[in-house]
Amino acid sequence: MKQRLTYLVLLWMTINTLAAQTLVSGTVTDGRQPITGANVFIMGTIDGCLADSLGRFTFTTDKKGEATLKVTCIGYDEVTLTANVGNMNHLSIRMHERATTIDEVVVTASTFSFGKTSNYQTMDALDVVMAGNSCGDIVAALQTLPGTQKVGEDGKLYVRGGDSGECQTFVNGMHVLMPYSSNTENNAVRGRFSPFLFKGINFSLGGYDGEYGQALSSVLPMETTDMAVSDKYGVSASLVDWNAGGTKAFENGSLSANAALTSMHLYNRLFSERNDYVRPYAKLSGEAQYKREFSTSTILKSYIGYDLTSVGQQVEGRNLSFKEHNAYANITCKKSLPKGCSLFMGVANSSVFNDIDGARVAGDHYRNFRNEVHWKAEMRKGCSQSLKMSAGVEDYLRYSKLRYDTLQSPLHYNIFAAHADTRWRIMPRLFLHLSVRAEMMRGDWLMMPRATLTFLPNKRLQCSFVTGRYSQVASDEYLMQGGHTLGQGTADHAILSIQYKTSETLLRLEPYWKKYRRLPLWENGLYQPHGYGKSRGVDLFLENHSLFQNLSTTLSYSFNDSERLYLDYDRPSTPDFVSRHNLRVTAKYAIGKTIFSLSESYASGRRFTLADTPPYNSVDVCVTHLLHPKVIVYASLSNILGRTNVFRYDDKGRPVTASRDRFFYIGIFVSLKNTKAYDISNF
């Protein structure tokens, strides 16, 4: 009898409890598909549940009267509904995908980014060192990308039908007048800067925004590493170069220094070559950096570097003696301000002095001094999650003095520029970047509008269209021999970029078109701004990590159709630095502590007046082994098949080839006070 009474009491309590609760139910969709896992609950209570695979939810609540129902899900804007609880039945709730903020969008059109600044590529300093036969050269590593041309006789960057002078380098936003090392004619040069110096590299093949100017084809902005928090020292050595240096960390700053000696003397004694050197190539260089964080909102960076290059060579019966001093320094400061504003200020100085005896004929003397002061100030403001604006001013102050025997030609001028940029999220998946840049040289103003429209259909696909006008002043030698009308040439860019990316594959296709105007053209004994040209083509890049475990492969292909009438051309012609087809295939495989890399490079023949060169072909291999947590051994061999590649023909129709068909490099990198072997002396 007592048990029956207990059951009746429990039944009565359950009925009253259910009668006191209200059922809440409905479905959650995005307007087309159900949203699985949406969190639905009554605010101020613990009553709620997760939507099932069909987007349905059902739960009960003790809440009476008016209440607020909240629905949340990752990737969607939250939804709130305030109503009487009794009316929260059979609800149909539609959620909208959360719009990406303007800062979360990385527009990759016509740009390859490496290091910590990128979400799309994984190349860092170590990858630069291991890229084929780059031997740690940033420029050689970038030549594995589509859009670049193979010009083996000087090794510089030629992008999408533009010559090497049309690609400009910036360090921490400041211009570098001479970013390459120097050598005698028909000998490949290297980039001046070590890849270990930078935390981020952004190589733009065209279509860059208004912040950058004085580049008709492409820009290479590089951002140095942040302030070091611990001491580190290191050394490295190879058959051709030796390095030593390190970093000392302070409470709010760090000081780094590095010294390097490059000499081909030992290598030339071990391996024969075609050139006749009186004094083998040698370069002595030093670098220093000071970085300081005055507060979390104020960061100062400074850099200074100096190179002394020397080489002597017998060329056509004359003793050519070459010496160059190259100094570069910059200092920049970034400060965060209230209301989403930030201020950037910087100044840089580049000085290059060339001293050449036997430059053209035996006994002549060539002296050339070039100097550039570049200052810049820029203000940025994040107005909202969908709007970001910036504006800045800068000035290039340039001086050059050329002396050839008794001839002296001084030159000085400045280029003042201002720009304004607006990045706007028009719709959740549609983004517009508008910019305008104005430049004044010798009283003449040049306006250059630029625009990028980007559509993100989903997280894997990105489509962009880029267009704009870009300018660059003619080189000093043409200005010295030009009329007063010779100034800045222009190039109009139009680029369509389609990129598809998964966790294992990156595919990018970019057709492009460029039109050149006001290029220097030799007429009536002077260079006049009457030259013109065009460049069009398509670039393809494929990177894959899924074929086999520990294997990564890349394929780069470029097609370019270029034609110009400029310099001393007598009719529109394909420039002699252009290869119509360029192909690069690489494979990198890791086994334990060893990484093997194999690459194949192909370029179709280049067109010269007397003849076309045969196609270029080179198979390169390199091996990297972690000998010890602080020691890495690196070895590479270029052109393992020993093919004699003809780069060009001289004015007498003779083929110009590399000084040697193969180049073998072996180096050891040692960290003396750090756990990373590649975190060595180069900061």
XYZ file of C-alpha atoms in Angstrom:
683
model
C 0.000 0.000 0.000
C 2.872 2.368 0.835
C 4.596 1.579 -2.509
C 1.442 2.351 -4.475
C 1.119 5.672 -2.674
C 4.745 6.535 -3.571
C 4.154 5.735 -7.270
C 1.055 7.910 -7.316
C 2.924 10.839 -5.775
C 5.759 10.524 -8.329
C 3.277 10.285 -11.190
C 1.449 13.362 -9.932
C 4.732 15.305 -9.657
C 5.809 14.276 -13.188
C 2.473 15.320 -14.674
C 2.667 18.684 -12.928
C 6.300 19.153 -14.039
C 5.477 18.415 -17.663
C 2.458 20.644 -17.461
C 4.698 23.437 -16.123
C 7.229 23.079 -19.012
C 6.875 24.429 -22.513
C 8.088 22.696 -25.660
C 10.436 24.666 -27.931
C 11.069 23.236 -31.410
C 11.957 24.137 -34.982
C 14.617 23.890 -37.685
C 17.790 25.840 -38.441
C 18.900 26.378 -42.061
C 20.972 28.766 -44.145
C 18.017 29.242 -46.478
C 18.936 26.215 -48.573
C 20.596 23.555 -46.407
C 20.096 22.515 -42.755
C 22.773 23.623 -40.313
C 23.993 20.713 -38.243
C 25.265 21.386 -34.721
C 23.732 24.831 -34.243
C 23.462 25.665 -30.529
C 19.876 26.685 -29.628
C 19.053 27.857 -26.080
C 16.950 30.202 -23.970
C 19.093 33.055 -22.689
C 19.376 33.202 -18.909
C 18.695 29.477 -18.517
C 20.406 26.146 -19.131
C 17.577 25.008 -21.396
C 18.628 24.202 -24.954
C 20.120 21.639 -27.351
C 22.091 21.159 -30.559
C 20.397 20.891 -33.942
C 20.571 17.394 -35.485
C 21.783 16.431 -38.958
C 18.540 17.771 -40.461
C 18.793 21.048 -38.564
C 15.950 20.095 -36.185
C 15.873 20.973 -32.479
C 13.464 20.143 -29.651
C 13.711 20.854 -25.924
C 11.552 21.960 -23.027
C 11.887 24.943 -20.707
C 10.451 26.108 -17.392
C 10.614 29.685 -18.597
C 7.252 31.461 -18.688
C 6.117 34.531 -20.560
C 8.483 36.471 -22.760
C 11.977 35.019 -23.352
C 14.885 35.351 -25.765
C 15.938 32.401 -27.898
C 19.549 32.482 -29.132
C 21.059 30.423 -31.969
C 24.818 30.269 -32.569
C 27.057 28.314 -34.910
C 30.695 28.705 -35.946
C 30.949 30.564 -39.231
C 27.470 32.155 -38.961
C 26.086 35.346 -37.464
C 24.175 34.614 -34.268
C 20.378 34.881 -34.293
C 18.177 36.068 -31.401
C 14.400 35.866 -31.204
C 12.350 37.479 -28.411
C 8.773 36.259 -28.013
C 6.382 34.479 -25.663
C 7.685 31.005 -24.869
C 4.320 29.523 -25.797
C 4.821 30.712 -29.355
C 8.301 29.137 -29.750
C 7.104 26.006 -31.473
C 7.686 24.873 -35.067
C 10.105 27.750 -35.582
C 11.950 28.215 -38.851
C 15.244 29.957 -38.183
C 17.548 31.120 -40.972
C 21.189 31.879 -40.229
C 23.491 33.947 -42.421
C 27.116 33.033 -42.960
C 29.368 35.380 -41.008
C 31.064 37.907 -43.258
C 34.840 37.748 -43.289
C 36.403 40.896 -41.903
C 38.566 42.941 -44.222
C 41.673 42.019 -42.204
C 40.981 38.291 -42.619
C 41.059 38.443 -46.416
C 44.389 37.642 -48.070
C 44.123 38.592 -51.735
C 46.616 36.395 -53.564
C 46.132 37.736 -57.084
C 49.503 37.903 -58.833
C 51.378 37.603 -55.513
C 53.381 34.812 -53.904
C 53.964 35.240 -50.181
C 56.387 33.368 -47.958
C 57.034 33.205 -44.256
C 54.840 34.398 -41.405
C 52.972 36.923 -43.545
C 51.341 34.211 -45.674
C 48.426 31.819 -45.425
C 49.010 30.361 -48.867
C 52.653 29.386 -49.201
C 55.064 27.698 -46.868
C 58.469 28.726 -48.205
C 60.672 30.097 -45.441
C 64.403 30.697 -45.122
C 65.110 26.967 -45.040
C 63.080 26.364 -48.214
C 64.933 29.185 -49.966
C 68.232 27.528 -49.093
C 67.003 24.163 -50.391
C 65.314 25.418 -53.584
C 67.162 23.544 -56.338
C 70.611 25.075 -56.793
C 69.723 28.441 -55.212
C 72.531 28.065 -52.619
C 70.616 30.343 -50.260
C 69.908 33.073 -52.825
C 66.437 34.643 -52.610
C 66.503 35.687 -56.272
C 67.402 32.192 -57.487
C 64.626 30.692 -55.344
C 62.040 33.128 -56.714
C 62.997 32.102 -60.244
C 61.240 28.779 -59.565
C 57.905 30.636 -59.664
C 55.751 31.206 -62.752
C 56.037 34.546 -64.509
C 59.825 34.721 -64.175
C 62.210 34.430 -67.124
C 65.470 32.477 -67.193
C 68.253 34.940 -68.064
C 71.338 33.003 -67.047
C 73.965 35.548 -68.098
C 73.062 37.935 -65.258
C 70.756 35.925 -62.919
C 68.412 38.842 -62.135
C 64.622 38.833 -61.905
C 62.794 39.296 -65.213
C 59.022 39.204 -64.761
C 56.279 38.764 -67.367
C 58.147 40.271 -70.288
C 59.730 43.091 -68.278
C 63.459 43.639 -67.949
C 65.305 43.311 -64.648
C 65.156 47.035 -63.878
C 61.353 46.871 -63.829
C 61.374 44.728 -60.654
C 62.067 46.792 -57.528
C 63.002 45.624 -54.021
C 61.784 47.114 -50.721
C 63.008 46.283 -47.195
C 60.510 47.182 -44.461
C 58.700 49.327 -47.011
C 61.806 51.293 -48.027
C 63.347 51.183 -51.502
C 66.704 49.514 -52.247
C 68.561 51.144 -55.153
C 70.817 48.141 -55.914
C 69.458 44.849 -54.491
C 71.938 42.602 -56.343
C 75.583 41.803 -55.896
C 77.742 42.828 -58.867
C 79.968 40.979 -61.282
C 81.552 41.368 -64.689
C 79.437 41.071 -67.831
C 77.884 37.659 -68.650
C 78.330 36.386 -65.091
C 75.263 35.671 -62.946
C 74.797 37.777 -59.815
C 73.001 37.021 -56.521
C 70.634 38.924 -54.303
C 72.381 41.020 -51.648
C 70.199 39.901 -48.755
C 70.193 36.638 -46.826
C 66.826 34.816 -46.565
C 67.415 34.439 -42.806
C 67.067 38.200 -42.494
C 63.330 38.186 -43.235
C 60.176 36.884 -41.624
C 58.025 37.615 -44.666
C 58.560 37.974 -48.421
C 55.801 39.112 -50.798
C 56.716 38.750 -54.467
C 54.164 40.595 -56.615
C 54.238 39.788 -60.326
C 52.099 42.839 -61.106
C 48.943 44.645 -60.060
C 50.289 45.872 -56.704
C 48.564 48.626 -54.729
C 49.254 52.350 -54.522
C 51.824 52.092 -51.731
C 54.520 50.980 -54.167
C 55.819 52.893 -57.170
C 58.764 53.187 -59.545
C 58.305 49.627 -60.857
C 56.798 48.877 -64.264
C 56.489 45.106 -63.804
C 56.795 43.821 -60.230
C 57.802 44.559 -56.641
C 59.556 42.478 -53.993
C 58.666 43.796 -50.504
C 60.456 42.009 -47.653
C 59.852 42.404 -43.908
C 62.742 41.786 -41.499
C 62.337 39.603 -38.436
C 61.018 41.024 -35.176
C 63.045 41.857 -32.097
C 65.003 38.849 -30.806
C 64.193 37.630 -27.283
C 67.321 35.518 -26.764
C 70.987 35.546 -27.730
C 72.177 33.497 -30.706
C 75.471 33.079 -32.503
C 76.461 31.071 -35.515
C 78.955 30.339 -38.246
C 78.766 28.810 -41.708
C 81.358 27.794 -44.252
C 81.526 26.441 -47.794
C 83.907 26.289 -50.728
C 82.970 29.838 -51.748
C 81.792 31.738 -48.653
C 82.302 32.032 -44.925
C 79.956 33.738 -42.410
C 79.987 34.591 -38.724
C 77.732 36.689 -36.552
C 74.992 36.751 -33.976
C 72.411 38.599 -31.944
C 72.440 40.081 -28.462
C 69.024 40.510 -26.862
C 68.208 43.232 -24.334
C 65.135 43.903 -22.222
C 63.339 45.923 -24.908
C 65.589 45.530 -27.905
C 68.171 43.481 -29.767
C 71.366 44.132 -31.723
C 72.502 41.859 -34.553
C 75.633 41.811 -36.679
C 76.976 39.596 -39.410
C 80.149 39.463 -41.503
C 80.709 37.409 -44.647
C 83.501 36.747 -47.112
C 82.793 35.335 -50.556
C 85.748 34.275 -52.693
C 86.002 32.129 -55.827
C 89.776 31.727 -55.464
C 89.687 28.232 -53.887
C 86.830 27.043 -56.093
C 88.578 28.172 -59.286
C 91.697 26.247 -58.255
C 89.674 23.075 -57.692
C 87.370 23.268 -60.712
C 88.239 24.543 -64.184
C 86.202 27.223 -65.905
C 86.068 29.162 -69.170
C 86.846 32.710 -68.028
C 90.382 34.004 -67.611
C 90.519 35.681 -64.181
C 93.440 37.846 -63.160
C 91.797 38.378 -59.769
C 89.024 35.888 -58.860
C 85.672 37.244 -57.705
C 85.632 38.317 -54.045
C 83.108 40.123 -51.858
C 83.440 41.339 -48.291
C 80.152 42.283 -46.649
C 78.807 43.245 -43.258
C 75.338 43.873 -41.828
C 73.907 45.174 -38.574
C 70.416 45.613 -37.178
C 69.016 47.318 -34.118
C 65.419 46.734 -33.093
C 63.578 48.214 -30.150
C 60.063 48.033 -28.758
C 59.457 51.233 -26.802
C 56.004 49.871 -25.972
C 53.521 47.410 -27.420
C 52.371 50.204 -29.733
C 55.750 51.608 -30.877
C 58.322 49.508 -32.748
C 61.575 50.753 -34.285
C 63.714 48.822 -36.772
C 67.023 49.834 -38.317
C 69.314 48.120 -40.793
C 72.698 48.923 -42.318
C 74.666 46.855 -44.831
C 77.853 47.291 -46.828
C 79.411 45.248 -49.663
C 82.841 45.583 -51.262
C 83.111 43.603 -54.497
C 86.283 43.103 -56.524
C 87.176 41.051 -59.625
C 89.753 41.195 -62.417
C 89.314 39.425 -65.756
C 91.035 39.210 -69.128
C 88.436 40.113 -71.765
C 89.308 40.384 -75.468
C 92.896 41.478 -74.872
C 92.182 43.984 -72.113
C 92.560 43.676 -68.360
C 89.134 44.491 -66.942
C 89.370 45.523 -63.289
C 86.057 45.928 -61.448
C 85.426 47.266 -57.945
C 82.136 48.279 -56.325
C 81.141 49.781 -52.969
C 77.462 49.292 -52.110
C 75.991 50.696 -48.882
C 72.353 50.634 -47.782
C 70.686 51.761 -44.549
C 67.147 52.348 -43.379
C 65.256 53.140 -40.201
C 61.516 52.704 -39.740
C 59.031 53.250 -36.942
C 55.499 51.920 -36.557
C 53.154 53.358 -33.947
C 49.608 52.347 -33.081
C 47.258 55.255 -32.393
C 43.766 55.483 -30.860
C 40.595 54.768 -32.848
C 42.113 52.063 -35.030
C 44.829 54.252 -36.556
C 48.495 53.461 -37.093
C 51.404 55.551 -38.344
C 54.441 54.421 -40.339
C 57.537 56.561 -40.939
C 60.807 55.627 -42.569
C 63.913 56.883 -44.320
C 66.491 54.961 -46.369
C 69.759 55.777 -48.108
C 71.414 53.814 -50.915
C 74.922 54.585 -52.192
C 76.660 52.684 -54.986
C 80.132 53.477 -56.392
C 81.546 51.618 -59.411
C 85.201 51.854 -60.370
C 86.117 50.032 -63.611
C 89.371 50.056 -65.563
C 89.391 48.529 -69.022
C 85.622 48.793 -69.180
C 85.350 48.952 -72.982
C 88.869 49.281 -74.344
C 92.301 48.818 -72.819
C 93.355 51.763 -70.671
C 89.962 53.476 -70.248
C 88.495 54.478 -66.865
C 84.832 54.339 -65.820
C 83.589 55.864 -62.560
C 79.942 56.051 -61.528
C 78.445 57.198 -58.221
C 74.722 56.830 -57.540
C 72.851 57.878 -54.425
C 69.206 57.764 -53.397
C 67.426 59.070 -50.306
C 63.934 57.671 -49.857
C 61.605 58.953 -47.162
C 58.055 57.832 -46.535
C 55.137 58.412 -44.183
C 51.828 56.569 -44.153
C 48.677 56.604 -42.021
C 46.340 53.603 -41.815
C 42.878 53.402 -40.254
C 40.508 50.498 -39.730
C 37.119 52.192 -40.009
C 35.100 48.998 -39.454
C 35.237 45.272 -40.101
C 34.339 45.990 -43.713
C 36.356 49.132 -44.432
C 40.052 49.934 -44.162
C 41.792 53.044 -45.495
C 45.335 54.336 -45.827
C 47.141 57.335 -47.263
C 50.783 58.281 -47.549
C 53.444 60.483 -49.088
C 57.033 59.755 -50.103
C 59.929 61.249 -51.992
C 62.844 59.799 -53.966
C 65.880 62.127 -54.038
C 68.404 60.833 -56.565
C 71.888 61.902 -57.601
C 74.224 60.308 -60.115
C 77.628 61.278 -61.435
C 79.183 59.407 -64.337
C 82.799 59.990 -65.363
C 84.258 58.171 -68.343
C 87.789 59.332 -69.039
C 87.345 63.113 -69.554
C 83.518 62.989 -69.889
C 81.493 63.946 -66.794
C 77.680 63.796 -66.612
C 76.102 64.760 -63.265
C 72.374 64.129 -62.811
C 70.011 64.911 -59.962
C 66.224 64.881 -59.672
C 63.466 63.895 -57.282
C 60.145 62.097 -57.550
C 57.435 63.156 -55.102
C 54.504 60.750 -54.685
C 51.250 60.464 -52.751
C 48.788 57.599 -52.592
C 45.411 56.711 -51.076
C 44.003 53.198 -50.671
C 40.571 51.891 -49.709
C 39.772 48.244 -48.971
C 36.025 47.611 -48.835
C 33.969 44.494 -48.215
C 30.998 45.140 -50.491
C 29.255 41.871 -49.665
C 30.194 38.888 -47.469
C 32.109 37.294 -50.382
C 32.929 40.298 -52.533
C 35.840 42.659 -51.850
C 37.032 45.790 -53.630
C 40.428 47.434 -53.302
C 40.703 50.889 -54.852
C 43.859 52.986 -54.868
C 45.282 55.970 -56.655
C 48.904 57.051 -56.831
C 50.138 60.456 -58.015
C 53.772 61.198 -58.843
C 55.499 64.434 -59.789
C 58.838 64.628 -61.607
C 60.256 67.876 -62.999
C 56.904 69.599 -62.492
C 54.883 66.993 -64.399
C 52.144 65.116 -62.518
C 51.161 61.558 -63.361
C 47.933 59.993 -62.015
C 47.710 56.210 -61.703
C 44.409 54.601 -60.641
C 44.420 50.941 -59.577
C 41.676 48.484 -58.606
C 41.279 44.872 -57.485
C 37.925 43.071 -57.316
C 37.964 39.752 -55.439
C 35.200 37.161 -55.155
C 35.382 34.233 -52.698
C 32.714 31.678 -53.717
C 33.875 29.356 -50.934
C 36.846 28.730 -48.661
C 38.804 26.967 -51.408
C 38.279 29.199 -54.411
C 39.365 32.791 -55.007
C 38.772 34.820 -58.168
C 40.246 38.283 -58.711
C 40.516 40.855 -61.441
C 43.302 43.435 -61.176
C 43.895 46.500 -63.292
C 45.925 49.661 -62.956
C 48.619 51.971 -64.261
C 52.249 51.894 -63.086
C 55.240 54.108 -63.781
C 59.023 54.167 -63.571
C 61.651 56.733 -64.461
C 64.155 55.783 -67.148
C 67.570 54.652 -65.918
C 70.265 57.261 -65.299
C 72.268 56.531 -68.455
C 69.210 57.171 -70.635
C 68.283 60.338 -68.734
C 71.813 61.646 -69.222
C 71.538 61.056 -72.976
C 67.888 62.056 -73.276
C 65.978 65.195 -74.019
C 64.103 67.181 -71.408
C 60.915 65.261 -72.253
C 62.367 61.888 -71.230
C 61.042 61.018 -67.802
C 58.705 58.286 -66.640
C 57.480 55.371 -68.724
C 54.129 53.766 -67.935
C 52.667 50.260 -68.030
C 48.978 49.331 -67.826
C 48.254 45.965 -66.184
C 45.189 43.738 -66.494
C 45.283 40.402 -64.629
C 42.693 37.678 -64.071
C 43.581 35.392 -61.168
C 41.880 32.099 -60.290
C 43.141 30.115 -57.309
C 41.944 26.824 -55.852
C 43.406 25.647 -52.551
C 42.944 22.626 -50.316
C 45.050 21.353 -47.434
C 47.170 19.356 -49.906
C 46.943 21.175 -53.245
C 47.343 24.713 -54.527
C 46.411 25.536 -58.129
C 46.684 29.019 -59.595
C 45.970 30.200 -63.147
C 46.647 33.816 -64.190
C 46.285 35.257 -67.680
C 47.668 38.815 -67.918
C 48.121 41.724 -70.314
C 50.484 44.714 -70.168
C 50.862 47.749 -72.396
C 53.947 49.986 -72.237
C 54.125 53.665 -73.177
C 56.759 56.438 -73.075
C 59.748 54.060 -73.064
C 63.156 55.520 -74.029
C 63.807 55.247 -77.788
C 67.002 56.403 -79.572
C 66.026 59.060 -82.121
C 68.133 61.804 -83.700
C 71.045 61.302 -81.319
C 68.908 61.411 -78.142
C 66.695 59.116 -76.089
C 63.100 60.261 -76.536
C 59.926 59.006 -74.739
C 58.500 57.525 -77.931
C 59.027 53.824 -77.199
C 56.138 51.442 -76.619
C 55.412 47.745 -76.228
C 53.095 44.999 -75.056
C 53.356 41.809 -73.039
C 50.691 39.164 -72.642
C 50.631 35.588 -71.453
C 49.444 33.112 -68.855
C 51.045 31.653 -65.718
C 50.225 28.276 -64.147
C 51.337 27.123 -60.702
C 50.574 23.762 -59.076
C 51.774 22.603 -55.672
C 50.880 19.194 -54.265
C 51.615 17.299 -51.018
C 49.372 14.225 -51.521
C 51.106 11.992 -54.095
C 53.244 10.205 -51.510
C 53.982 10.695 -47.837
C 56.850 13.159 -47.206
C 56.854 14.181 -50.885
C 56.021 17.680 -52.118
C 55.978 18.631 -55.792
C 55.564 21.902 -57.681
C 55.028 22.765 -61.319
C 55.431 26.262 -62.746
C 54.692 27.112 -66.351
C 54.692 30.497 -68.079
C 53.798 31.519 -71.599
C 54.769 35.031 -72.682
C 54.283 36.947 -75.915
C 56.159 40.276 -75.835
C 57.041 42.939 -78.359
C 58.739 46.330 -77.947
C 60.090 49.278 -79.844
C 62.566 50.948 -77.485
C 66.248 51.760 -76.880
C 68.083 51.198 -80.184
C 65.450 48.923 -81.791
C 64.639 49.901 -85.393
C 61.322 48.000 -85.433
C 58.977 46.334 -82.916
C 60.644 43.093 -81.794
C 60.588 40.504 -79.041
C 63.138 41.623 -76.397
C 66.203 39.374 -76.310
C 65.668 38.585 -72.606
C 62.260 36.944 -73.229
C 61.671 33.193 -73.513
C 58.258 32.325 -74.881
C 57.931 29.189 -72.730
C 59.323 28.595 -69.235
C 58.772 25.381 -67.277
C 60.008 24.368 -63.838
C 59.225 21.058 -62.065
C 60.520 20.314 -58.551
C 60.214 17.422 -56.131
C 61.287 17.405 -52.475
C 61.352 14.212 -50.409
C 62.193 13.812 -46.726
C 63.696 10.659 -45.208
C 64.384 10.990 -41.518
C 66.835 13.845 -41.052
C 67.658 14.125 -44.765
C 65.813 16.065 -47.454
C 66.381 15.429 -51.153
C 65.374 17.956 -53.815
C 65.323 17.447 -57.594
C 64.334 20.074 -60.147
C 64.066 20.352 -63.912
C 64.182 23.773 -65.598
C 63.341 24.423 -69.248
C 63.126 27.632 -71.260
C 62.546 27.983 -74.977
C 65.122 29.799 -77.098
C 65.560 33.572 -77.017
C 65.521 35.711 -80.142
C 68.598 37.648 -81.264
C 69.381 39.501 -84.495
C 71.869 36.939 -85.800
C 70.242 33.741 -84.472
C 67.934 32.282 -81.861
C 69.467 30.501 -78.894
C 68.740 26.785 -78.411
C 66.387 25.882 -75.549
C 67.752 26.076 -72.006
C 67.625 22.884 -69.946
C 69.053 22.088 -66.526
C 68.513 19.284 -63.999
C 69.566 20.275 -60.479
C 69.792 18.253 -57.282
C 70.473 19.107 -53.647
C 70.639 17.269 -50.322
C 70.203 18.677 -46.827
C 71.097 16.607 -43.761
C 70.585 17.431 -40.082
C 73.883 16.158 -38.731
C 73.197 17.449 -35.206
C 70.420 19.589 -33.672
C 72.749 22.545 -34.214
C 74.515 21.473 -37.409
C 73.158 21.182 -40.953
C 75.116 20.075 -44.006
C 73.906 21.213 -47.427
C 75.149 20.129 -50.854
C 73.897 20.890 -54.353
C 74.922 20.206 -57.937
C 73.467 22.239 -60.791
C 73.072 20.945 -64.333
C 74.008 17.377 -63.426
C 73.747 16.306 -67.077
C 76.506 18.766 -68.019
C 74.571 20.476 -70.819
C 76.268 23.560 -72.285
C 73.469 26.131 -72.274
C 73.754 29.143 -74.557
C 72.335 32.223 -72.834
C 72.723 34.763 -75.616
C 74.865 35.875 -78.564
C 77.179 38.877 -78.455
C 77.372 41.540 -81.166
C 79.825 39.368 -83.135
C 77.497 36.364 -83.099
C 79.527 34.387 -80.560
C 77.562 32.289 -78.036
C 77.630 33.395 -74.410
C 77.601 30.519 -71.929
C 78.108 30.062 -68.203
C 81.700 30.118 -66.938
C 81.253 26.406 -66.133
C 78.551 23.907 -67.097
C 78.131 22.480 -63.590
C 78.400 24.170 -60.201
C 78.966 22.145 -57.029
C 78.256 23.662 -53.638
C 78.714 22.193 -50.181
C 78.255 24.137 -46.966
C 77.922 23.597 -43.234
C 75.743 25.751 -40.966
C 76.405 25.744 -37.219
C 74.416 27.374 -34.424
C 76.516 28.086 -31.344
C 73.828 29.157 -28.903
C 70.436 28.041 -30.138
C 68.439 24.891 -30.703
C 67.804 25.568 -34.389
C 70.642 24.931 -36.790
C 69.287 27.310 -39.404
C 68.626 30.045 -36.876
C 72.240 31.126 -37.281
C 74.199 34.308 -37.619
C 71.881 35.952 -40.136
C 69.645 37.210 -37.341
